[in-house]
Coordinates of N, CA and C in Angstrom, one line a residue:
X1 N 0.4 -1.1 0.0 CA 0.2 -0.1 0.3 C 0.5 1.1 0.1
X2 N 0.5 2.2 -0.9 CA 1.5 3.7 -1.1 C 0.3 4.6 -0.9
X3 N 0.6 5.4 -0.7 CA -0.4 7.0 -0.7 C 0.4 8.4 -1.6
X4 N -0.4 8.9 -1.7 CA -0.5 9.8 -3.0 C -0.9 10.7 -2.8
X5 N -0.8 12.1 -3.0 CA -1.3 13.1 -2.9 C -1.8 13.3 -4.5
X6 N -3.3 14.5 -4.5 CA -3.7 14.9 -5.3 C -3.2 16.6 -5.4
X7 N -3.0 17.1 -6.6 CA -3.0 18.5 -6.7 C -4.4 18.7 -7.9
X8 N -5.6 19.3 -6.9 CA -6.6 19.3 -8.4 C -7.2 21.0 -8.2
X9 N -8.1 21.5 -9.4 CA -8.7 22.4 -9.5 C -10.4 22.1 -9.5
X10 N -11.2 23.0 -9.0 CA -12.6 22.4 -9.7 C -13.1 23.6 -9.3
X11 N -14.1 23.8 -10.4 CA -15.4 25.0 -10.2 C -16.7 24.0 -9.3
X12 N -17.0 25.2 -8.3 CA -18.0 24.2 -7.4 C -19.1 24.4 -7.8
X13 N -19.8 25.1 -8.7 CA -21.4 25.4 -9.1 C -22.1 24.3 -9.2
X14 N -21.5 23.6 -9.6 CA -22.1 21.9 -9.9 C -22.1 20.9 -8.4
X15 N -22.1 21.4 -7.7 CA -21.6 20.5 -6.4 C -22.0 21.2 -4.9
X16 N -22.3 20.1 -4.3 CA -23.0 20.5 -3.0 C -21.4 20.4 -2.0
X17 N -20.3 21.1 -2.1 CA -19.4 21.1 -1.6 C -18.6 19.9 -2.1
X18 N -17.5 20.1 -1.1 CA -16.3 18.9 -1.3 C -16.9 17.6 -1.3
X19 N -17.3 17.1 0.3 CA -17.5 16.1 1.1 C -18.9 15.3 0.5
X20 N -18.2 14.0 0.1 CA -19.3 13.1 -0.1 C -20.8 13.3 0.5
X21 N -21.9 13.0 -0.1 CA -22.7 13.0 0.8 C -23.7 11.8 0.0
X22 N -24.7 11.5 0.7 CA -25.5 10.6 -0.2 C -26.6 10.6 -0.8
X23 N -26.5 12.0 -1.3 CA -28.4 12.3 -1.9 C -28.0 13.4 -2.6
X24 N -26.2 13.9 -2.6 CA -26.0 15.2 -3.7 C -25.3 14.8 -4.2
X25 N -24.3 15.4 -5.2 CA -23.1 15.4 -6.0 C -22.0 16.3 -5.0
X26 N -20.7 15.7 -5.0 CA -20.0 16.2 -4.6 C -18.3 15.7 -5.6
X27 N -17.4 16.8 -4.9 CA -16.6 16.7 -5.8 C -15.9 15.7 -5.8
X28 N -15.3 15.1 -3.9 CA -15.1 14.2 -3.6 C -15.1 13.0 -4.2
X29 N -16.7 12.5 -4.4 CA -17.4 11.5 -5.3 C -17.0 11.5 -6.6
X30 N -17.2 12.5 -7.2 CA -16.4 12.6 -8.6 C -15.1 12.2 -8.6
X31 N -14.3 12.8 -7.6 CA -12.8 12.2 -8.4 C -12.6 10.9 -7.8
X32 N -13.0 10.4 -6.2 CA -13.0 8.8 -6.4 C -13.9 7.7 -7.7
X33 N -14.7 7.8 -8.0 CA -15.6 7.3 -8.8 C -14.2 7.5 -10.3
X34 N -13.5 8.5 -10.3 CA -12.8 8.5 -11.5 C -11.6 7.7 -11.4
X35 N -10.8 7.5 -10.4 CA -9.5 7.0 -9.6 C -10.3 5.6 -9.3
X36 N -10.9 5.2 -9.1 CA -11.9 3.9 -9.0 C -11.8 3.1 -10.3
X37 N -12.5 4.0 -11.4 CA -12.3 3.1 -12.4 C -11.4 3.3 -13.1
X38 N -10.2 4.0 -13.2 CA -8.9 3.8 -14.0 C -8.4 2.6 -13.2
X39 N -8.5 2.6 -11.7 CA -7.4 1.5 -11.5 C -8.0 0.1 -10.8
X40 N -9.5 0.4 -11.3 CA -10.2 -1.1 -11.3 C -10.4 -1.6 -10.1
X41 N -10.7 -0.9 -8.8 CA -11.2 -1.0 -7.3 C -11.5 0.3 -7.0
X42 N -12.7 0.2 -5.8 CA -12.6 1.1 -5.2 C -11.9 2.1 -4.1
X43 N -11.6 3.4 -4.4 CA -10.8 3.9 -3.4 C -11.4 5.3 -3.0
X44 N -10.6 5.5 -1.8 CA -11.4 6.7 -1.0 C -10.9 8.0 -1.1
X45 N -10.8 9.1 -0.9 CA -9.4 10.2 -1.3 C -10.0 10.9 0.2
X46 N -9.1 11.6 0.5 CA -9.1 12.5 1.7 C -8.8 13.8 1.2
X47 N -9.9 14.9 1.4 CA -9.3 15.9 1.0 C -8.6 17.2 2.1
X48 N -7.8 18.2 1.6 CA -7.5 19.1 2.7 C -8.2 20.0 3.4
X49 N -9.4 19.6 3.5 CA -10.6 20.4 3.9 C -12.0 20.4 3.0
X50 N -13.0 20.8 3.9 CA -14.5 20.6 2.9 C -14.9 22.3 2.8
X51 N -14.6 22.1 1.5 CA -15.6 23.8 0.6 C -16.8 23.3 0.9
X52 N -17.8 24.4 1.1 CA -19.6 24.2 1.0 C -19.7 24.2 -0.5
X53 N -21.3 24.1 -0.5 CA -21.4 23.9 -1.8 C -21.3 25.3 -2.5
X54 N -21.2 25.4 -3.8 CA -20.6 26.2 -4.5 C -19.4 27.3 -4.7
X55 N -18.8 26.6 -3.6 CA -17.3 26.8 -3.5 C -16.6 26.4 -4.3
X56 N -15.5 27.3 -5.3 CA -14.9 26.8 -5.9 C -12.8 26.8 -5.3
X57 N -12.1 25.9 -6.0 CA -10.8 25.7 -6.0 C -9.7 26.0 -7.2
X58 N -9.0 27.3 -6.9 CA -8.3 27.5 -7.9 C -6.9 26.2 -7.8
X59 N -6.7 26.0 -5.9 CA -5.8 24.8 -5.3 C -6.1 24.1 -4.8
X60 N -6.2 22.4 -4.8 CA -6.9 22.0 -3.5 C -5.7 20.5 -3.7
X61 N -5.8 19.9 -2.4 CA -4.9 18.6 -2.4 C -6.2 17.7 -1.7
X62 N -5.8 16.3 -2.1 CA -6.4 15.7 -1.1 C -5.0 14.0 -1.5
X63 N -5.6 12.9 -1.0 CA -4.8 11.7 -0.8 C -5.4 10.7 -0.8
X64 N -4.7 9.8 -1.4 CA -5.6 8.4 -1.9 C -4.4 7.5 -1.5
X65 N -5.1 5.9 -1.1 CA -3.8 4.8 -1.0 C -4.3 3.8 -1.8
X66 N -3.1 3.3 -2.4 CA -3.7 2.3 -3.7 C -2.5 0.9 -3.4
X67 N -3.1 -0.1 -3.7 CA -1.5 -1.4 -4.1 C -1.4 -1.3 -5.1
X68 N -1.8 -0.6 -6.2 CA -1.6 -0.3 -7.7 C -0.1 0.1 -7.8
X69 N 0.5 -0.4 -8.5 CA 2.1 -0.2 -8.8 C 2.3 1.1 -8.8
X70 N 3.2 1.4 -8.7 CA 3.7 3.3 -8.8 C 4.1 3.6 -10.1
X71 N 4.6 2.6 -11.0 CA 4.7 3.1 -12.2 C 3.7 3.5 -12.7
X72 N 2.2 2.5 -12.4 CA 1.1 3.3 -13.6 C 0.6 4.1 -12.8
X73 N 0.2 4.8 -11.1 CA -0.1 5.8 -11.0 C 0.6 7.0 -11.2
X74 N 2.0 7.3 -11.4 CA 3.0 8.4 -11.6 C 3.1 8.6 -13.0
X75 N 2.6 6.9 -13.7 CA 3.0 7.6 -15.6 C 2.0 9.1 -15.6
X76 N 2.6 9.8 -16.3 CA 2.0 10.9 -16.9 C 0.7 10.9 -17.5
X77 N 0.4 9.7 -18.1 CA -0.8 9.4 -18.7 C -2.1 9.2 -17.2
X78 N -1.8 8.8 -16.7 CA -2.8 8.7 -15.2 C -3.1 9.8 -15.4
X79 N -2.5 10.5 -15.0 CA -3.4 12.1 -15.3 C -4.3 12.6 -16.2
X80 N -3.1 12.4 -17.4 CA -4.1 12.4 -18.8 C -5.3 12.1 -18.6
X81 N -5.7 10.4 -18.2 CA -6.9 9.6 -18.6 C -7.7 10.1 -17.4
X82 N -7.1 10.2 -16.3 CA -8.1 11.0 -15.0 C -9.0 12.1 -15.2
X83 N -8.1 13.1 -16.0 CA -8.9 14.3 -16.4 C -10.2 13.7 -17.3
X84 N -9.2 12.9 -18.5 CA -10.9 12.5 -19.4 C -11.6 11.8 -18.9
X85 N -11.7 11.4 -17.9 CA -12.9 10.6 -17.1 C -14.1 11.7 -16.1
X86 N -13.0 12.5 -16.0 CA -13.6 13.4 -14.4 C -14.1 14.5 -15.6
X87 N -15.4 14.8 -14.6 CA -16.6 16.1 -15.4 C -15.4 17.4 -16.0
X88 N -15.9 18.1 -16.6 CA -15.0 19.1 -17.3 C -14.8 20.3 -16.4
X89 N -15.7 20.3 -15.1 CA -15.5 21.4 -13.9 C -14.5 21.1 -12.8
X90 N -13.8 19.7 -12.9 CA -13.1 19.3 -12.2 C -11.4 18.6 -12.8
X91 N -10.3 19.4 -12.8 CA -9.1 19.3 -13.1 C -8.0 18.8 -12.5
X92 N -7.5 17.6 -12.6 CA -6.3 17.0 -11.9 C -5.3 18.0 -12.3
X93 N -4.5 18.5 -11.5 CA -3.1 18.7 -11.7 C -1.9 18.3 -11.5
X94 N -1.9 17.0 -10.7 CA -0.3 16.7 -10.2 C -1.5 15.3 -9.3
X95 N -0.2 14.3 -9.6 CA 0.1 13.5 -8.3 C 1.1 12.8 -8.3
X96 N 1.7 12.7 -6.7 CA 2.8 12.1 -6.6 C 3.1 11.4 -5.2
X97 N 4.1 10.4 -5.0 CA 4.1 10.0 -3.7 C 4.5 10.4 -2.4
X98 N 3.9 10.2 -1.6 CA 4.5 10.6 -0.4 C 4.6 9.9 0.4
X99 N 5.4 10.0 2.1 CA 5.2 9.1 3.1 C 3.8 8.5 3.3
X100 N 3.6 7.3 3.4 CA 2.3 6.6 3.9 C 1.9 7.4 5.2
X101 N 2.4 8.4 5.9 CA 2.1 8.8 7.4 C 1.6 10.3 7.0
X102 N 1.8 10.9 6.1 CA 1.3 12.3 5.2 C 0.1 12.1 5.4
X103 N -0.7 13.2 6.1 CA -2.2 13.0 5.7 C -2.3 14.9 4.9
X104 N -3.5 14.6 4.3 CA -3.9 15.4 3.6 C -4.2 16.7 4.2
X105 N -4.8 16.1 5.1 CA -6.0 17.4 6.1 C -5.3 17.6 7.2
X106 N -4.6 16.6 7.9 CA -4.6 16.7 9.2 C -2.6 17.6 9.0
X107 N -2.1 17.2 8.4 CA -0.8 17.6 8.1 C -0.8 19.5 7.2
X108 N -1.7 19.4 7.3 CA -1.6 21.0 6.2 C -1.8 22.0 7.4
X109 N -0.6 22.8 7.1 CA -0.4 24.1 8.1 C -0.8 25.3 7.8
X110 N -1.1 25.7 6.7 CA -1.7 26.7 5.7 C -2.5 26.7 4.9
X111 N -3.8 27.0 5.0 CA -4.6 27.4 4.2 C -5.0 28.7 3.9
X112 N -5.0 28.9 2.3 CA -5.6 30.1 2.1 C -6.5 30.2 1.2
X113 N -7.9 31.7 0.9 CA -8.8 31.5 0.7 C -8.9 32.9 -0.5
X114 N -9.4 33.2 -1.2 CA -9.3 34.3 -2.1 C -11.0 34.9 -2.0
X115 N -11.3 35.8 -2.0 CA -13.0 36.7 -2.4 C -13.4 37.5 -3.3
X116 N -13.9 37.3 -4.4 CA -13.8 38.1 -5.6 C -14.9 39.3 -5.7
X117 N -14.8 40.2 -5.5 CA -15.9 40.6 -6.0 C -15.8 42.0 -7.1
X118 N -16.9 41.9 -7.7 CA -16.9 42.7 -9.1 C -17.6 44.2 -8.8
X119 N -16.6 45.1 -9.4 CA -17.5 46.3 -8.7 C -18.6 46.8 -9.8
X120 N -18.9 46.5 -10.8 CA -19.7 46.5 -11.8 C -19.9 45.2 -12.6
X121 N -21.4 45.7 -13.3 CA -22.1 44.4 -14.0 C -21.2 43.4 -15.0
X122 N -20.8 42.7 -14.8 CA -19.0 41.6 -15.7 C -20.1 40.3 -15.7
X123 N -20.5 40.0 -17.3 CA -21.7 38.6 -17.5 C -20.4 37.7 -17.9
X124 N -18.9 38.1 -17.2 CA -18.0 37.0 -17.4 C -17.7 36.5 -16.0
X125 N -18.5 37.0 -15.0 CA -18.1 37.2 -13.6 C -18.8 36.7 -12.5
X126 N -20.3 36.2 -13.7 CA -21.3 36.0 -12.8 C -21.2 35.0 -12.2
X127 N -20.6 33.9 -12.4 CA -20.6 32.7 -11.2 C -19.1 32.9 -10.7
X128 N -18.4 33.6 -10.7 CA -16.8 33.9 -9.8 C -16.5 34.9 -9.4
X129 N -17.7 35.6 -8.9 CA -17.5 36.9 -8.2 C -19.1 37.4 -7.8
X130 N -19.0 38.4 -6.5 CA -20.3 38.8 -6.2 C -20.0 40.1 -6.8
X131 N -21.2 40.5 -7.3 CA -21.3 42.0 -8.4 C -21.9 42.9 -6.8
X132 N -21.1 44.0 -6.4 CA -21.7 45.2 -5.6 C -21.1 46.2 -6.7
X133 N -22.2 47.3 -6.9 CA -22.4 48.3 -7.6 C -21.8 49.5 -6.7
X134 N -22.6 49.1 -5.4 CA -22.5 50.5 -4.8 C -21.3 50.8 -4.3
X135 N -20.7 52.4 -3.7 CA -19.6 52.5 -3.6 C -19.0 51.6 -2.3
X136 N -18.0 51.4 -2.4 CA -17.3 50.5 -0.5 C -16.5 51.4 -0.5
X137 N -16.2 51.6 1.1 CA -14.9 52.0 1.2 C -14.2 50.8 1.8
X138 N -13.3 50.9 0.8 CA -12.1 49.9 1.1 C -11.1 50.3 2.1
X139 N -10.6 51.5 2.7 CA -9.8 51.4 3.6 C -10.4 50.8 5.2
X140 N -11.5 51.5 4.8 CA -12.0 51.0 6.4 C -12.5 49.1 6.1
X141 N -12.5 48.8 5.3 CA -12.6 47.4 5.0 C -11.3 46.7 5.4
X142 N -10.0 47.3 4.9 CA -8.8 47.1 4.8 C -8.5 47.1 6.6
X143 N -9.0 48.1 7.0 CA -8.6 48.6 9.1 C -9.4 46.9 9.6
X144 N -10.6 47.3 9.4 CA -11.3 45.6 9.7 C -10.8 44.6 9.8
X145 N -10.1 44.0 8.4 CA -9.9 43.2 7.7 C -8.0 42.8 8.9
X146 N -7.4 44.0 8.9 CA -6.4 43.5 9.6 C -6.2 43.0 11.2
X147 N -7.7 43.9 11.6 CA -7.7 43.5 13.1 C -8.1 41.8 13.1
X148 N -8.3 41.1 12.2 CA -8.5 39.6 12.7 C -7.4 39.1 13.1
X149 N -6.7 39.2 12.4 CA -4.9 38.9 13.3 C -4.6 38.8 14.7
X150 N -5.6 39.6 15.6 CA -5.6 39.8 16.7 C -6.3 38.7 17.8
X151 N -7.3 38.4 16.9 CA -7.9 37.2 17.8 C -8.1 35.9 17.0
X152 N -8.2 35.1 18.0 CA -8.1 33.9 18.1 C -9.3 32.5 17.6
X153 N -10.3 33.6 18.5 CA -11.6 33.0 18.9 C -12.7 33.3 17.7
X154 N -13.2 32.7 16.9 CA -13.9 32.9 15.4 C -15.4 32.6 15.7
X155 N -16.1 32.0 17.0 CA -17.4 31.8 17.0 C -17.9 32.6 16.5
X156 N -18.1 33.6 16.6 CA -19.1 34.7 15.6 C -19.2 34.4 14.4
X157 N -18.2 33.9 13.6 CA -18.7 33.7 12.0 C -18.7 32.1 11.8
X158 N -18.7 31.4 13.1 CA -18.9 29.8 12.6 C -20.2 29.3 12.5
X159 N -20.3 28.9 11.4 CA -22.4 28.4 10.9 C -22.5 27.8 12.5
X160 N -23.8 28.6 12.8 CA -24.4 27.8 14.0 C -24.4 25.6 13.6
X161 N -24.7 25.4 14.8 CA -24.9 23.8 15.0 C -23.7 22.9 14.6
X162 N -22.6 23.5 13.7 CA -21.4 23.1 13.4 C -21.2 21.7 14.6
X163 N -20.2 21.4 14.6 CA -19.5 19.6 15.3 C -18.0 20.5 15.5
X164 N -17.5 21.7 15.7 CA -16.2 22.2 15.5 C -16.0 21.5 17.1
X165 N -14.6 20.7 17.2 CA -14.2 20.6 18.8 C -13.7 22.1 19.3
X166 N -13.5 23.0 18.6 CA -12.9 24.4 18.6 C -13.0 25.1 17.9
X167 N -13.4 26.6 17.8 CA -13.4 27.5 17.1 C -12.5 29.0 17.1
X168 N -10.9 28.1 17.6 CA -10.2 29.0 17.7 C -9.3 28.4 16.5
X169 N -8.7 29.8 15.9 CA -7.8 29.7 14.2 C -6.7 30.5 14.8
X170 N -5.4 29.9 13.8 CA -4.4 31.0 13.4 C -4.4 31.6 12.7
X171 N -4.9 33.3 12.4 CA -4.7 34.3 11.1 C -3.3 34.3 10.5
X172 N -3.0 34.2 9.1 CA -1.6 34.6 9.3 C -1.6 36.0 8.6
X173 N -2.6 36.4 8.0 CA -2.9 37.4 7.1 C -4.1 37.5 7.0
X174 N -4.5 38.5 6.4 CA -6.2 38.9 5.9 C -6.0 40.3 5.3
X175 N -6.6 40.4 3.9 CA -6.0 42.0 3.9 C -7.1 42.1 2.0
X176 N -7.3 43.1 1.7 CA -8.1 43.8 0.8 C -6.9 44.3 -0.4
X177 N -7.6 44.0 -1.4 CA -6.7 44.5 -2.4 C -7.6 44.8 -3.8
X178 N -7.5 46.1 -4.5 CA -8.6 46.8 -5.5 C -7.4 46.1 -6.8
X179 N -7.9 45.4 -7.8 CA -7.7 45.2 -9.0 C -8.7 45.6 -10.3
X180 N -8.3 46.6 -10.4 CA -8.7 47.2 -11.1 C -10.4 47.0 -11.3
X181 N -11.4 46.7 -11.5 CA -12.8 47.0 -11.2 C -13.3 45.3 -10.5
X182 N -12.3 45.3 -9.8 CA -12.4 43.8 -9.1 C -11.4 43.9 -7.8
X183 N -12.1 43.7 -6.4 CA -11.9 44.0 -5.1 C -11.4 42.3 -4.9
X184 N -10.5 42.2 -4.2 CA -9.9 41.1 -3.7 C -9.8 40.5 -2.2
X185 N -10.3 39.8 -1.7 CA -10.2 39.5 0.0 C -8.9 38.5 0.0
X186 N -7.8 38.4 0.8 CA -7.7 37.6 0.7 C -6.9 37.1 2.3
X187 N -7.3 35.8 2.7 CA -7.0 35.3 4.0 C -6.4 34.4 4.2
X188 N -5.3 33.8 5.1 CA -4.9 32.7 5.4 C -4.7 32.3 6.7
X189 N -4.8 30.9 7.1 CA -5.0 30.3 8.7 C -4.7 29.2 8.6
X190 N -4.1 28.5 9.9 CA -4.1 26.9 10.0 C -5.1 26.1 10.0
X191 N -6.2 27.0 10.1 CA -7.4 26.4 9.7 C -8.6 26.8 9.6
X192 N -9.8 26.8 8.8 CA -11.2 27.9 8.7 C -12.2 27.1 9.2
X193 N -12.9 27.6 10.3 CA -14.4 27.1 10.2 C -15.4 27.2 8.9
X194 N -16.6 26.1 9.3 CA -17.1 26.2 8.7 C -18.2 27.5 8.0
X195 N -18.2 28.0 6.7 CA -18.6 28.9 6.6 C -17.9 30.3 7.0
X196 N -16.5 30.4 7.5 CA -16.1 31.1 8.5 C -16.2 32.1 7.2
X197 N -15.2 32.0 6.5 CA -14.8 33.1 5.6 C -15.8 34.2 4.8
X198 N -16.8 33.2 4.3 CA -18.3 33.6 3.7 C -18.4 34.8 4.9
X199 N -18.6 34.5 5.9 CA -19.8 35.2 7.3 C -18.5 36.0 7.3
X200 N -17.0 36.2 7.3 CA -16.1 37.1 7.3 C -16.5 38.2 6.3
X201 N -16.3 37.8 5.2 CA -16.4 38.8 4.2 C -17.8 39.7 4.0
X202 N -19.1 39.1 4.1 CA -20.3 39.5 4.2 C -20.1 40.7 5.5
X203 N -19.4 40.4 6.7 CA -19.4 41.4 7.9 C -18.2 42.7 7.3
X204 N -17.3 42.3 6.7 CA -16.3 43.2 6.2 C -17.4 44.1 5.2
X205 N -18.3 43.1 4.3 CA -18.5 44.3 3.2 C -19.8 45.7 4.0
X206 N -20.3 44.8 5.1 CA -21.4 46.1 5.6 C -20.1 46.8 6.3
X207 N -19.4 46.7 6.8 CA -17.8 47.4 7.2 C -17.7 49.0 5.9
X208 N -17.8 48.5 4.7 CA -17.6 49.2 3.7 C -18.5 49.5 3.1
X209 N -19.9 49.3 3.7 CA -21.3 49.7 3.4 C -21.6 51.2 4.5
X210 N -20.8 50.9 5.2 CA -21.0 52.3 6.4 C -22.2 51.8 7.5
X211 N -22.0 50.2 7.0 CA -23.1 49.9 8.4 C -22.9 49.5 9.7
X212 N -21.3 49.4 9.9 CA -20.5 49.4 11.3 C -19.3 50.0 10.9
X213 N -18.3 50.0 12.2 CA -17.4 51.1 11.9 C -16.4 49.7 11.9
X214 N -14.9 49.6 11.6 CA -13.9 48.9 12.2 C -13.7 48.3 13.6
X215 N -14.2 49.5 14.6 CA -14.4 49.1 15.7 C -15.3 48.3 16.3
X216 N -16.2 48.5 15.6 CA -18.1 47.9 15.9 C -17.7 46.1 15.1
X217 N -16.8 46.3 14.3 CA -16.4 44.8 13.7 C -15.9 43.8 14.8
X218 N -14.9 44.8 15.2 CA -14.1 44.0 16.3 C -14.9 43.5 17.7
X219 N -16.0 44.2 17.5 CA -16.9 44.2 19.1 C -17.5 42.6 18.5
X220 N -17.6 43.0 17.0 CA -18.8 41.4 16.7 C -17.8 40.6 17.1
X221 N -16.6 40.3 16.7 CA -15.3 38.8 16.7 C -15.8 38.8 18.4
X222 N -15.8 39.9 19.4 CA -15.0 39.9 20.6 C -16.7 39.0 21.7
X223 N -17.9 39.8 20.6 CA -19.4 38.9 21.1 C -19.2 37.4 21.4
X224 N -18.5 36.9 20.2 CA -18.3 35.6 20.0 C -19.9 35.2 20.3
X225 N -20.6 36.0 19.2 CA -22.3 35.6 18.4 C -22.2 35.6 17.4
X226 N -22.6 34.7 17.1 CA -23.1 34.5 15.4 C -24.2 35.5 15.2
X227 N -25.2 35.1 15.6 CA -26.6 36.6 15.6 C -25.5 38.1 15.5
X228 N -24.8 38.3 15.7 CA -23.9 39.9 15.8 C -22.9 40.0 14.2
X229 N -22.6 39.2 13.8 CA -22.4 39.0 12.7 C -23.5 38.9 11.1
X230 N -23.2 39.9 10.4 CA -23.8 39.3 8.9 C -23.9 38.5 7.9
X231 N -24.6 38.8 7.2 CA -24.8 37.3 6.5 C -23.7 36.8 5.5
X232 N -23.8 35.9 5.4 CA -22.9 35.0 4.6 C -22.6 36.1 3.0
X233 N -21.5 36.0 2.7 CA -21.0 36.3 1.1 C -21.9 35.0 0.5
X234 N -22.2 35.5 -0.6 CA -22.4 34.7 -2.0 C -21.0 33.6 -1.9
X235 N -21.7 32.3 -1.8 CA -20.8 31.1 -2.3 C -19.7 31.0 -3.5
X236 N -20.7 31.8 -4.1 CA -19.2 31.6 -5.8 C -18.4 32.7 -6.0
X237 N -18.5 33.3 -5.0 CA -17.3 34.6 -5.3 C -16.1 33.8 -4.2
X238 N -16.4 32.5 -3.7 CA -14.9 32.2 -2.7 C -14.2 31.1 -3.9
X239 N -13.0 31.0 -3.4 CA -11.9 30.3 -4.5 C -10.6 29.9 -3.0
X240 N -10.7 28.7 -2.6 CA -9.6 27.8 -2.1 C -8.5 27.8 -2.9
X241 N -6.8 29.0 -2.2 CA -6.4 28.7 -3.7 C -5.0 28.6 -3.2
X242 N -4.6 27.6 -1.8 CA -3.4 27.5 -1.5 C -3.4 26.1 -0.2
X243 N -2.6 25.7 0.0 CA -2.8 24.5 0.8 C -1.2 24.3 0.8
X244 N -0.5 24.7 2.3 CA 0.8 24.8 2.2 C 0.9 23.7 3.5
X245 N 2.3 22.7 3.0 CA 2.8 21.5 4.4 C 3.8 21.9 5.3

């Protein structure tokens, strides 16, 4: 038995998230079916994280174990054929061998997400960015975003009734950047709570709209109450962009 890491990207619009579910399509299930079909036996994969329904990944990582010969799995033609059998909205970038104990989820030390907002009506960003044409105070949003790094408990941005063993996360960086007619929010941490990034973005946008100040944004975090934060930003603007080990 040997372990392999998979690097992949996917458009999450047609999936009910990463995690396999009994009655809805998932990215995990689609990749498992592809690998199992090519290797001639059922194979399970483990992802570095679980993106929500409709969320995309420009760079994601997963692992699987197999007894199939390494020469077959590591042959470049295996990635080619896997991409041929997978749906067009999932792309395998690379497969490589790792030590048997290396775990795609538990050994990940840093994860990064980006959230995209388009400030104009853009037919080419319909499924990949949140359209907000009203003026936003980017300076206020940036001030509030930077304050995230002062905190560790993010209960205020956690999805209600989640089974998190802890709501503590280490935020390594959080910032907004104007890129032409787009605003891009980048956040990196050791881990993220379910729905956390979208709740953070939704609340930061309310700072930009003048509905709360950066100081009130901090008060939302300190309240440790989800009801104090804003509604989640739409899923289609969110991308998993990096996983580091």
